[in-house]
XYZ file of C-alpha atoms in Angstrom:
620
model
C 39.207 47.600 2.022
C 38.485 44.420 -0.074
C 39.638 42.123 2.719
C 36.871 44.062 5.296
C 34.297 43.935 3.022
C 35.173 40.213 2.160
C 35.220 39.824 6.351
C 31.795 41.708 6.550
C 30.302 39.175 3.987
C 31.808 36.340 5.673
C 30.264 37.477 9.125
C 26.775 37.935 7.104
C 27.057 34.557 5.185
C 27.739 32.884 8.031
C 24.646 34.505 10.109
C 22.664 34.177 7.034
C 23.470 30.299 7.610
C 22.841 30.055 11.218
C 19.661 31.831 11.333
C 18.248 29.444 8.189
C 19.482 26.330 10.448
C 17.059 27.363 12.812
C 14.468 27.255 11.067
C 14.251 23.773 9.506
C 14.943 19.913 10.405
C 18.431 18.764 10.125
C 18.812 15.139 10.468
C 21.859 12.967 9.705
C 21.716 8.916 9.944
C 24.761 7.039 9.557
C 24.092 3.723 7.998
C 27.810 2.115 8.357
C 27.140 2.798 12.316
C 24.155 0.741 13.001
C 24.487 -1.066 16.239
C 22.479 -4.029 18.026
C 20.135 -3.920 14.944
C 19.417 -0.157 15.914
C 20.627 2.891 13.937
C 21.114 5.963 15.577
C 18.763 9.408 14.628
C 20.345 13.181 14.914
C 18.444 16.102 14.692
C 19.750 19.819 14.955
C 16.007 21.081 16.065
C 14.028 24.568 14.681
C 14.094 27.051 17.060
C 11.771 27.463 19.603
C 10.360 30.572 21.597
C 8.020 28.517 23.869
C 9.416 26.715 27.120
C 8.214 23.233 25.772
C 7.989 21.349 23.218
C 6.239 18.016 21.858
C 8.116 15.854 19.531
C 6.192 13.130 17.299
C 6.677 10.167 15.683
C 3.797 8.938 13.988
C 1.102 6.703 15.016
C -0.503 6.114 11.803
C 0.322 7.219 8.366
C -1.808 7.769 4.851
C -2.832 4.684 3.088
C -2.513 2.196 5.957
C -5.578 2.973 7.412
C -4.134 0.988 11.091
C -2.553 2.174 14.018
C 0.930 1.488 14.082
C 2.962 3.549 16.585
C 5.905 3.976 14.922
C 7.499 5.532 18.241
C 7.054 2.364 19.969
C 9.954 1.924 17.984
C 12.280 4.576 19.931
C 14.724 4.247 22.267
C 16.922 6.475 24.548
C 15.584 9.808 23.469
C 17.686 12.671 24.608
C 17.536 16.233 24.245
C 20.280 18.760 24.492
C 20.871 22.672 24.961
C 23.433 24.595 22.478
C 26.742 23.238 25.305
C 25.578 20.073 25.296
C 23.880 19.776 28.548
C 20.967 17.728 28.909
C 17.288 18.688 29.093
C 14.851 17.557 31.136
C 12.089 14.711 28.713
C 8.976 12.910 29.364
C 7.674 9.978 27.133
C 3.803 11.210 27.354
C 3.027 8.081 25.356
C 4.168 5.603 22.826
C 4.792 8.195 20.012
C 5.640 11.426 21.497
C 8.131 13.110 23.871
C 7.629 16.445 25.924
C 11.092 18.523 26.130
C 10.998 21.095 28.357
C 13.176 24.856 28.581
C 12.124 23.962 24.754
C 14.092 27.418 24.287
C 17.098 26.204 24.829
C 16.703 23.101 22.850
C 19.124 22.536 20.270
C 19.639 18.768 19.190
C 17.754 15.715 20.097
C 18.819 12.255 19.449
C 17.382 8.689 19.814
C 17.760 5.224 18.721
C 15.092 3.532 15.920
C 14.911 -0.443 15.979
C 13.361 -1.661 12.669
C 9.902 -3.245 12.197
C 10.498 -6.037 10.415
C 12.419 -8.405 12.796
C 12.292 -6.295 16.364
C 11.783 -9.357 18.994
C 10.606 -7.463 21.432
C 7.996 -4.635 20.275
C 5.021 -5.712 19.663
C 2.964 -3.678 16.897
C 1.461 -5.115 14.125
C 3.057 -2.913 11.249
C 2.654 -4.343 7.076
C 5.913 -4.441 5.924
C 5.519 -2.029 2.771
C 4.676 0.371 5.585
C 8.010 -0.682 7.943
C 11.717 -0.666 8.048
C 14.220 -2.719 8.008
C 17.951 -2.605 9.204
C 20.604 -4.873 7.787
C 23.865 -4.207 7.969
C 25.937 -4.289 5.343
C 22.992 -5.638 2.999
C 20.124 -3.461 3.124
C 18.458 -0.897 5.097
C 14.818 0.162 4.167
C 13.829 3.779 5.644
C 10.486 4.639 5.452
C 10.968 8.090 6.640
C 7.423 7.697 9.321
C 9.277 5.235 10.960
C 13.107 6.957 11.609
C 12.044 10.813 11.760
C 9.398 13.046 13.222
C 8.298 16.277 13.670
C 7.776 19.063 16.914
C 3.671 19.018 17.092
C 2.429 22.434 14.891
C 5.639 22.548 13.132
C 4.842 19.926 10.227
C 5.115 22.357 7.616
C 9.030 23.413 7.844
C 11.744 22.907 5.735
C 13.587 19.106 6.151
C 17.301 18.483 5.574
C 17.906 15.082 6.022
C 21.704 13.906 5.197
C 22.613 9.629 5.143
C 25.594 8.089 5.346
C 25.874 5.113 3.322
C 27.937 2.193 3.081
C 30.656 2.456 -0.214
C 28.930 1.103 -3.334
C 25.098 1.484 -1.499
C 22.880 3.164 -3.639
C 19.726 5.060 -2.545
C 16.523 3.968 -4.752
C 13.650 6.476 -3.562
C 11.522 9.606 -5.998
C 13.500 12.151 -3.505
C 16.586 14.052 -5.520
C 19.425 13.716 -3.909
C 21.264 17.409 -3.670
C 24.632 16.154 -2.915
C 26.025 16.341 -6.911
C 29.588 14.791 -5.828
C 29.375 11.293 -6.714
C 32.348 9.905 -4.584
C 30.476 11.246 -1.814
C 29.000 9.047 0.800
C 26.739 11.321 1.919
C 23.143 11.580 0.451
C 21.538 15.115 0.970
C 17.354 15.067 0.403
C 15.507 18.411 1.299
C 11.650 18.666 1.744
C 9.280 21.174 1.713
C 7.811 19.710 4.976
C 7.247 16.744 7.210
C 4.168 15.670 4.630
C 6.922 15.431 1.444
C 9.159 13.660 3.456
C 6.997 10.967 4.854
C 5.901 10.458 1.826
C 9.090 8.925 0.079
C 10.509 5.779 0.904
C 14.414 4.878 0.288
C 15.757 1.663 -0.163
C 19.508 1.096 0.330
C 21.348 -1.379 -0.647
C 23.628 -2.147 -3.685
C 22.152 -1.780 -6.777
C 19.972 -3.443 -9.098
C 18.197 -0.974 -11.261
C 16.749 0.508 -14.223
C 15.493 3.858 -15.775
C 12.307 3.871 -18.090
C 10.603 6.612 -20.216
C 7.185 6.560 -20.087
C 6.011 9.407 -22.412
C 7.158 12.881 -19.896
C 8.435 10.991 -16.937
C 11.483 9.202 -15.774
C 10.322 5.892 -13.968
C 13.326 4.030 -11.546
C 12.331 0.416 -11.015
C 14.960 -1.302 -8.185
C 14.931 -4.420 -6.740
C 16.957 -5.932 -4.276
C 16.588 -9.865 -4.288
C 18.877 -11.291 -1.786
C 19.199 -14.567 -3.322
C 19.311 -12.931 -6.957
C 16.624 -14.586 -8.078
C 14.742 -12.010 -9.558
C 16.092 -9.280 -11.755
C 14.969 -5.621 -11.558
C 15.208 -5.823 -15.954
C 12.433 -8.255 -15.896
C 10.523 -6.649 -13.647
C 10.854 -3.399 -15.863
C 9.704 -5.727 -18.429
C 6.305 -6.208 -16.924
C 5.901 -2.860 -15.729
C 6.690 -1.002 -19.014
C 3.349 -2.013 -20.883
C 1.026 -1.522 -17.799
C 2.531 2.343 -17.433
C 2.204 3.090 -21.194
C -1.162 2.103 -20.933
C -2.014 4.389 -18.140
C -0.573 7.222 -19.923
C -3.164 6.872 -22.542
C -5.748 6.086 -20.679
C -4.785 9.557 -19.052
C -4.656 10.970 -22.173
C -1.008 10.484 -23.243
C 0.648 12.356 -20.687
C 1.559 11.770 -17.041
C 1.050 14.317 -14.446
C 4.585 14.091 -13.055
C 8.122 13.876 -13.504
C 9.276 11.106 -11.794
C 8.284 7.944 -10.194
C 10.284 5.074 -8.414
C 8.743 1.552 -8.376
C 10.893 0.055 -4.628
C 10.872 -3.435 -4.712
C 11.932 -5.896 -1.797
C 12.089 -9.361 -2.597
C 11.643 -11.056 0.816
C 13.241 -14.863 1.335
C 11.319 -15.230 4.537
C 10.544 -18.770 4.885
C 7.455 -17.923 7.400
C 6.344 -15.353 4.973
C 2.510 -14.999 5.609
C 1.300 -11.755 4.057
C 3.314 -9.330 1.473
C 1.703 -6.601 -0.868
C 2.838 -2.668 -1.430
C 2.271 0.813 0.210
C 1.785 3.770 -2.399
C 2.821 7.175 -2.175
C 2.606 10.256 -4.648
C 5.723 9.840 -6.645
C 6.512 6.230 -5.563
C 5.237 3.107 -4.249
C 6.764 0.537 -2.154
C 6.645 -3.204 -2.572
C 7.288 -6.555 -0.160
C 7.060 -9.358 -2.415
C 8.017 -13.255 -1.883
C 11.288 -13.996 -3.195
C 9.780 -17.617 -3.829
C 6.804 -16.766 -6.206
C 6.999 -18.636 -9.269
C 8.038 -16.093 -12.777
C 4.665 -16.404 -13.905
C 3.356 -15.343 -10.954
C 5.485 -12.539 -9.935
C 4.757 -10.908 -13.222
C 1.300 -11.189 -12.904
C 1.050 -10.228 -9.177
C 3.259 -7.063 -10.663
C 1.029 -6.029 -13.149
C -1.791 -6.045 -11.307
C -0.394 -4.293 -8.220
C 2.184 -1.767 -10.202
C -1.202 -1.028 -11.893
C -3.135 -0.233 -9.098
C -0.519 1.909 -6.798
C 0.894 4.101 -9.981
C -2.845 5.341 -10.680
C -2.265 6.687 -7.077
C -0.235 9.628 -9.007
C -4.215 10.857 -9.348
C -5.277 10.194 -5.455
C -4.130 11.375 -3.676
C -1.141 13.421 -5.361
C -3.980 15.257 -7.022
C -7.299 15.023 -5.644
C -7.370 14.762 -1.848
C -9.708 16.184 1.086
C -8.327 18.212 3.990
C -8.124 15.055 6.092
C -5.486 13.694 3.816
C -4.080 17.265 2.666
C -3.288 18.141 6.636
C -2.956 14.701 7.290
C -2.671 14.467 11.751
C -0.179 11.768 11.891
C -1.465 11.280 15.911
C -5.405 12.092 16.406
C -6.084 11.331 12.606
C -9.294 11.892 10.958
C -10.637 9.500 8.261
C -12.197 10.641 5.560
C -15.561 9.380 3.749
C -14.225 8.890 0.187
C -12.523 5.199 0.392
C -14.619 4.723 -2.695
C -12.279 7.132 -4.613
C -8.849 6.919 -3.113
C -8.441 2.973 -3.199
C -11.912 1.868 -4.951
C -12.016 4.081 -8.028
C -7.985 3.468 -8.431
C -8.475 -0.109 -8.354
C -10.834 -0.144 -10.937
C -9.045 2.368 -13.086
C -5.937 -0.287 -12.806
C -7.884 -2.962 -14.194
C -10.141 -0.776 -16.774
C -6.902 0.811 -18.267
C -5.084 -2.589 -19.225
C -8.649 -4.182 -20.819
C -8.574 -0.498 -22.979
C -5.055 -1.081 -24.116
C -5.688 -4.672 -24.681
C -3.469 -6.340 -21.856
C -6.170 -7.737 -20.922
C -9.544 -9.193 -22.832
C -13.229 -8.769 -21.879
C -13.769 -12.235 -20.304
C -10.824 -11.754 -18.165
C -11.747 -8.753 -17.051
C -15.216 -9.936 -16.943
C -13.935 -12.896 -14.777
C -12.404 -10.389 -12.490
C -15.381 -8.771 -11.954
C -17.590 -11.311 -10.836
C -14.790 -12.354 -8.476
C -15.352 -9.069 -6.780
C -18.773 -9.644 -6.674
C -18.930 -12.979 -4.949
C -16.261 -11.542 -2.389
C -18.364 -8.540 -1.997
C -21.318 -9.956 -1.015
C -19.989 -12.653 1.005
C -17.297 -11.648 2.769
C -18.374 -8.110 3.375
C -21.530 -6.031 4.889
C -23.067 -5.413 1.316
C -25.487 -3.256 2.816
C -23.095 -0.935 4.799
C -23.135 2.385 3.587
C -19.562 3.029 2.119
C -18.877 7.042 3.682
C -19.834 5.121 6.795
C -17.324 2.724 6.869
C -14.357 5.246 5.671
C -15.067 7.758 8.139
C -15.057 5.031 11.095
C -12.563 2.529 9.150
C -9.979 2.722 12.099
C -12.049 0.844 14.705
C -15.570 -0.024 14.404
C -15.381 -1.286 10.286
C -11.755 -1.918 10.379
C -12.194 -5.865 8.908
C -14.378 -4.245 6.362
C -11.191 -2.315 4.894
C -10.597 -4.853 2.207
C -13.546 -4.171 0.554
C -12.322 -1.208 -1.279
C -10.647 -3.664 -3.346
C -13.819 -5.475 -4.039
C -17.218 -3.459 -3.581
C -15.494 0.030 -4.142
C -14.198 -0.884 -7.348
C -17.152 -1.550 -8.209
C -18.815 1.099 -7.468
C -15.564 2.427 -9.480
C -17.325 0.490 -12.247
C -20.898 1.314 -11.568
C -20.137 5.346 -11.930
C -18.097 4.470 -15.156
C -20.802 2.707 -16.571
C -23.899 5.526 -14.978
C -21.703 8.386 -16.347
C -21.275 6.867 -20.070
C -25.552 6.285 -20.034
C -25.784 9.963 -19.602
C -23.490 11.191 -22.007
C -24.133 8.512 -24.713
C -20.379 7.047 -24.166
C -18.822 10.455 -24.334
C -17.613 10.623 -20.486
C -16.713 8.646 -17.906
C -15.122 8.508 -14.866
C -11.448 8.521 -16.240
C -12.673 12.485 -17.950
C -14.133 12.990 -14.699
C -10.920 12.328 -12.591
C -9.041 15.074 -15.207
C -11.661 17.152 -14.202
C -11.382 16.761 -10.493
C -7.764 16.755 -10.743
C -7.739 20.397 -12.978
C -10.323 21.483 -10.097
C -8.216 20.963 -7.449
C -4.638 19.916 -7.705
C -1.690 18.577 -5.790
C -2.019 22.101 -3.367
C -5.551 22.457 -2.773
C -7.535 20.130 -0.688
C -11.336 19.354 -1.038
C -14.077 19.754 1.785
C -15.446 15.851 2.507
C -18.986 16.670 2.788
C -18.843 18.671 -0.778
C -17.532 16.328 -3.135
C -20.582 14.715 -4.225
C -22.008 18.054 -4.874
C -19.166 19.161 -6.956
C -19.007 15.700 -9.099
C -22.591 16.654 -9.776
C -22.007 20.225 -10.909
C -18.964 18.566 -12.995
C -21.236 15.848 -14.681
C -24.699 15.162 -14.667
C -27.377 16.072 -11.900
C -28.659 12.669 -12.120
C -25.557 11.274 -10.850
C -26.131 13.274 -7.776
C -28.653 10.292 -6.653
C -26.064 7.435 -7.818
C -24.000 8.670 -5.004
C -27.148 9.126 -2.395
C -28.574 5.598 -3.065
C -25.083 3.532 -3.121
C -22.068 5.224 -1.623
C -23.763 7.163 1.119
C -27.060 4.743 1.505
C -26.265 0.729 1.545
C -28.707 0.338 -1.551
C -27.288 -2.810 -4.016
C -25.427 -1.828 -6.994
C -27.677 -2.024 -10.167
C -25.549 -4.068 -11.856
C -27.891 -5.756 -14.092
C -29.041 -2.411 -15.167
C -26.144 -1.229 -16.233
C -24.096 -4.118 -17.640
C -27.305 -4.504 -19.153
C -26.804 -1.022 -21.237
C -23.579 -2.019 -22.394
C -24.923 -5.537 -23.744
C -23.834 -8.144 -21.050
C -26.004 -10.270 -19.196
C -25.453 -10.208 -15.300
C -27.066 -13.342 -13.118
C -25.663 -12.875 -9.588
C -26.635 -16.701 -8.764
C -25.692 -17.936 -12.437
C -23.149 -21.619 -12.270
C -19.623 -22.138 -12.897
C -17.969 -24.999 -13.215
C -14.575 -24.864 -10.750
C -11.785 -27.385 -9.292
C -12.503 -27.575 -5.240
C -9.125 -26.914 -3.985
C -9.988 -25.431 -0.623
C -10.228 -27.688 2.881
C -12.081 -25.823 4.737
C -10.301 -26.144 8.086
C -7.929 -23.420 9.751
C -3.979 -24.367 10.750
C -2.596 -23.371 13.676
C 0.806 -23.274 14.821
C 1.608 -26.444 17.721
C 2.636 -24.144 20.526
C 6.341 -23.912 21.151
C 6.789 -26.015 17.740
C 7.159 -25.127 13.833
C 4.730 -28.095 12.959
C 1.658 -27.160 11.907
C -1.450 -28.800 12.921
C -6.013 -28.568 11.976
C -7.035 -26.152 14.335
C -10.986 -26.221 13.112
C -12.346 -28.519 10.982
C -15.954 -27.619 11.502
C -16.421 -25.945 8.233
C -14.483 -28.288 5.887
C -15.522 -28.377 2.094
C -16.493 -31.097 0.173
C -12.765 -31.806 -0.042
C -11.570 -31.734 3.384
C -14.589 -33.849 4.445
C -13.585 -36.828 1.811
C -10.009 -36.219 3.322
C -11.242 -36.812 6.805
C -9.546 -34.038 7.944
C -10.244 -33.451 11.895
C -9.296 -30.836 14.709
C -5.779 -31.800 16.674
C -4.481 -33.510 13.701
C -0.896 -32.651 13.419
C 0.080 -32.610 9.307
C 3.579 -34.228 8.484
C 3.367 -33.642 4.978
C 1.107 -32.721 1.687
C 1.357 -34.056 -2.024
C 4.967 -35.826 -0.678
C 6.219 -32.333 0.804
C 7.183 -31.634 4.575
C 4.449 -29.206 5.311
C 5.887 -26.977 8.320
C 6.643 -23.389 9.364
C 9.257 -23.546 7.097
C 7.532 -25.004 4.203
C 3.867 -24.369 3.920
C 3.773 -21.284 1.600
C 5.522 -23.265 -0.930
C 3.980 -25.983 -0.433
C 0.476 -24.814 -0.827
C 1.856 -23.009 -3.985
C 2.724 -25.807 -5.711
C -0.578 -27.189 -5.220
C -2.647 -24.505 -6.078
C -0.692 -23.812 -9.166
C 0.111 -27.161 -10.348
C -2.861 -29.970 -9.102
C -5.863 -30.163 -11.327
C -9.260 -32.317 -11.260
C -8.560 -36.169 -11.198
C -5.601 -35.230 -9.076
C -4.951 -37.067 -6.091
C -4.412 -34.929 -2.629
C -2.716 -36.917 -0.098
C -2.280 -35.700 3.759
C 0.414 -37.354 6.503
C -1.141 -36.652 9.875
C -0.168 -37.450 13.168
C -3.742 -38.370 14.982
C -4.735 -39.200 18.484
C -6.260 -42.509 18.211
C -6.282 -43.147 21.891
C -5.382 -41.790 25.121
C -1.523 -42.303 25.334
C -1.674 -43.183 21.401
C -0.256 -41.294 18.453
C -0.379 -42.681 14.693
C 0.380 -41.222 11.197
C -2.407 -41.725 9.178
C -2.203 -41.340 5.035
C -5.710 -39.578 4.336
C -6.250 -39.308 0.594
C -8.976 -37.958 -2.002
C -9.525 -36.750 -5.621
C -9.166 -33.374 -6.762
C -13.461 -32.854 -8.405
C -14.833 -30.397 -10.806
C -18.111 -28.806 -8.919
C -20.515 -26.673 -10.189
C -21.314 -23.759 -8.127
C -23.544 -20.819 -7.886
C -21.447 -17.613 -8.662
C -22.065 -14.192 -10.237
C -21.832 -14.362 -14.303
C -21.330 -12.161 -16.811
C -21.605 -13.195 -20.052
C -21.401 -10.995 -23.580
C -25.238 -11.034 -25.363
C -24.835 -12.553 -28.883
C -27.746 -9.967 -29.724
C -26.930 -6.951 -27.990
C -28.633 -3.651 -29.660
C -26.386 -1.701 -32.290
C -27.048 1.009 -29.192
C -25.524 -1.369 -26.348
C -22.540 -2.155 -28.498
C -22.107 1.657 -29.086
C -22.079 1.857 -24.974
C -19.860 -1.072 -24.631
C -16.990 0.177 -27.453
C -17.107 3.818 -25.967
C -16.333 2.213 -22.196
C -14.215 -0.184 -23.624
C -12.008 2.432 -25.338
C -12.539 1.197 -29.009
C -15.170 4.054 -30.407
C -14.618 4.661 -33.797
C -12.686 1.572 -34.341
């Protein structure tokens, strides 16, 4: 009797089992198998009642804001019934696959090159955003670009199980369920397609470390393939910049766990790096060659900016970014909050904590300003933009860096008038983020409304006149409030260090040669610089392919007015002629018309009020 009943269970375990398989993802990658730079992707499909079936990967994913067709990426995609025989695919485009008798469909399989060094595909996908496939040495997955999902069926279960090579370790804000340590198998299950894109893992042997920062658990790993940069130093820099975003959120984090991914990159022809953040994590591509002082700095500033993500989108979010269409996406309208409001929170927290003092946060203000308003459409209404950020204002993306944290600043600055200093827009983002929460989604066209009802009524029209309309920001207004003088076309005294002239690549070559020099500065003009010349070297350095991020490095960092700039160039001086010419000039201090903002030595007891309540020292 106890041996049936044991049978019985067996035969209802083991159904149990088989009908929960068939009802999530299960994908395996082996990374000790990768072959011709490619690594091979399993999936044991959901099951399926229709006779077809469309299988994704993605062609854009959240905070890139660019198409990247991740499928362009896939190779030899297969699909097979429950004996192994093979069903019958189309490739409909470059990220999706149409299987059809999808009822029989049991496994699929296909090949994933990586993004970083595939000679062949073409697609212009940022590196914090990619993958990268190095045997024996490291193996980024961001999961977008290995797995993807059956179109409608986002929002199953994922298993997703990797084999690793011995003494890899797998750095990511996923837990892995496998609890035997000698294991080389790494087990990470997901609620859904959304949680699992949403957690990059970096493989390689380890370099970490664990912090506390006041409720939560914080990994910071680095891999550094040269070892020249240590994930404790890092953790170093971090630390202070997290502990003062937990008070500035009012001494408590709203999760558990976060992992700070770093990649140290020793690309020699390294020509754009920066990081990718996610809800729990955040994802970095840094130069292996930056100086200390600089990597800390560039750290800070950009650990600062992608942790406060933990508040947008983890916890306030519209339904274009809660059901997030990975194929025929829809952008929302508030760029201004996701990536503007968070990049001004990132610098506003470390001046409250006193990382950072007023002038040089003042300073990096009126950068913003001057970039704004020169490099950008200042009059283009900011929902406008978002909503068609894709194509038509796609190379006005970078200016949620610059005008949106502003207006970041601006609503800060509005919201403390109307409360006399007693909220701003760090109490307002608690408030939106108790309103609505990691699970529920807010309706684009309502938010203003709702920040309204939150607040003030007034700010209602803040929002009208300079988000939605392409009125200026009223900056002299209100850094007039708070007791510092704003002259957008005050002087500053700076060291010219830009040419002027654009480099181009000589075709078929890694020497580097003046492409334009039509705009030179004051600089590259006393230089002579001209179109076609062909540079040899700079300062006494080769200046090549190879070279020229170091090279201009060193002399942005190091050269100072009364400094001499010397340029080798090869130049055409006649028709069958070639010469290197030495072309020299001095480094000049120039005074030029730039945003200021200077402290008043007589601001109003009422403005300093202002200014201590936004700069977090009321009652001080």
């Amino acid at each position: 009797m106890k041996k049936a009943n044991n049978l019985i269970l067996l035969v209802l375990l083991s159904a149990s089992q088989y009908v929960f398989a068939q009802k999530q993802y299960q994908f395996t990658v082996d990374l000790t198998q990768p072959q011709n730079d490619e690594l091979t992707v399993n999936l044991l499909t959901p099951a399926f009642k229709q006779k077809e079936a469309v299988y994704h990967l993605p062609k854009i994913v959240p905070g890139t804001y660019s198409i990247n067709n991740y499928g362009s990426y896939a190779s030899n995609f297969q699909a097979f019934d429950k004996k192994g025989k093979t069903l019958n695919v189309e490739r409909t485009d470059k990220n999706s696959w149409k299987i059809s008798n999808a009822n029989k469909l049991h496994r699929i399989t296909y090949q994933i090159d990586d993004t970083w060094d595939s000679p062949e595909i073409q697609e212009d996908v940022f590196e914090p955003s990619g993958t990268n496939i190095q045997q024996d040495t490291n193996f980024v997955l961001n999961p977008f670009g290995f797995f993807g999902y059956f179109q409608g069926m986002e929002r199953m279960p994922y298993e997703v199980t990797i084999t690793k090579p011995n003494g890899f370790y797998g750095s990511t804000s996923l837990v892995n369920q496998n609890k035997n340590a000698a294991s080389n198998k790494d087990v990470f299950v997901t609620q859904d397609y959304h949680e699992l894109a949403d957690a990059p893992i970096m493989y390689n042997r380890p370099d970490t470390v664990w912090l506390k920062v006041g409720n939560a658990d914080i990994l910071v790993s680095v891999f550094s393939p040269n070892n020249k940069v240590s994930t404790k130093d890092l953790a170093a820099d971090i630390k202070p910049v997290l502990e003062a975003q937990k008070d500035y959120l009012g001494g408590t984090l709203p999760i558990d766990k976060y992992a700070f991914v770093i990649y140290m990159s020793d690309r020699k022809d390294l020509t754009r790096y920066g990081a990718l953040e996610h809800s729990l994590s955040s994802f970095y591509y840094l130069p292996e060659t930056m100086s200390a002082e600089q990597l800390s700095e560039t750290m800070k500033d950009v650990a600062a900016h992608e942790f406060f993500h933990i508040l947008t989108p983890l916890n306030i979010h519209s339904e274009e970014i809660g059901n997030f269409d990975y194929i025929n996406p829809r952008m929302s309208q508030h760029l201004w909050l996701y990536e503007g409001l968070t990049e001004y929170a990132a610098h506003h927290a470390q001046l409250q904590a006193g990382i950072i003092d007023l002038e040089t946060y003042l300073n990096r203000q009126e950068e913003k300003i001057e970039t704004a308003r020169t490099r950008f459409n200042d009059s283009l209404s900011f929902t406008e933009m978002s909503r068609n950020v894709l194509e038509t204002y796609k190379d006005e993306y970078s200016n949620v860096y610059q005008k949106g944290a502003l207006i970041g600043l601006a609503l800060d600055l509005r919201l403390r008038q109307l409360s006399n200093g007693k909220y701003g827009t760090k109490d307002l983002m608690r408030d939106l983020a108790k309103t609505y929460g990691k699970n529920k989604s807010f309706k684009d066209e309502e938010l203003f409304d709702k920040i309204a009802q939150l607040t003030n009524p007034e700010i209602r029209d803040f929002f009208r006149k300079y988000v939605e309309g392409g009125e200026p920001l009223p900056l002299e207004q209100l850094f007039g409030a708070i007791g510092i003088q704003f002259d957008p076309a005050g002087e500053k005294k700076e060291v010219e260090k830009a040419f002027g002239v654009n480099f181009a690549l000589v075709p078929g070559s890694k020497t580097i040669m003046i492409a334009n020099a039509s705009n030179a500065t004051d600089l590259g003009q006393r230089l002579d610089l001209k179109a076609m010349d062909q540079i040899v070297s700079i300062n006494g350095q080769p200046f090549n392919l190879d070279t020229y991020a170091s090279v201009l490095q060193n002399y942005d960092e190091q050269y100072k007015a009364g400094d001499t700039v010397t340029f080798v160039v090869k130049r055409k001086v006649a028709e069958d002629e070639v010469k290197e010419v030495t072309l020299t000039a001095d480094l000049r201090e120039t005074t030029i018309t730039y945003p200021t903002l200077v402290p008043e030595a007589d601001a109003t007891a009422q403005e300093l009020q202002l200014r201590n309540s936004w700069m977090g020292q009321a009652g001080r």
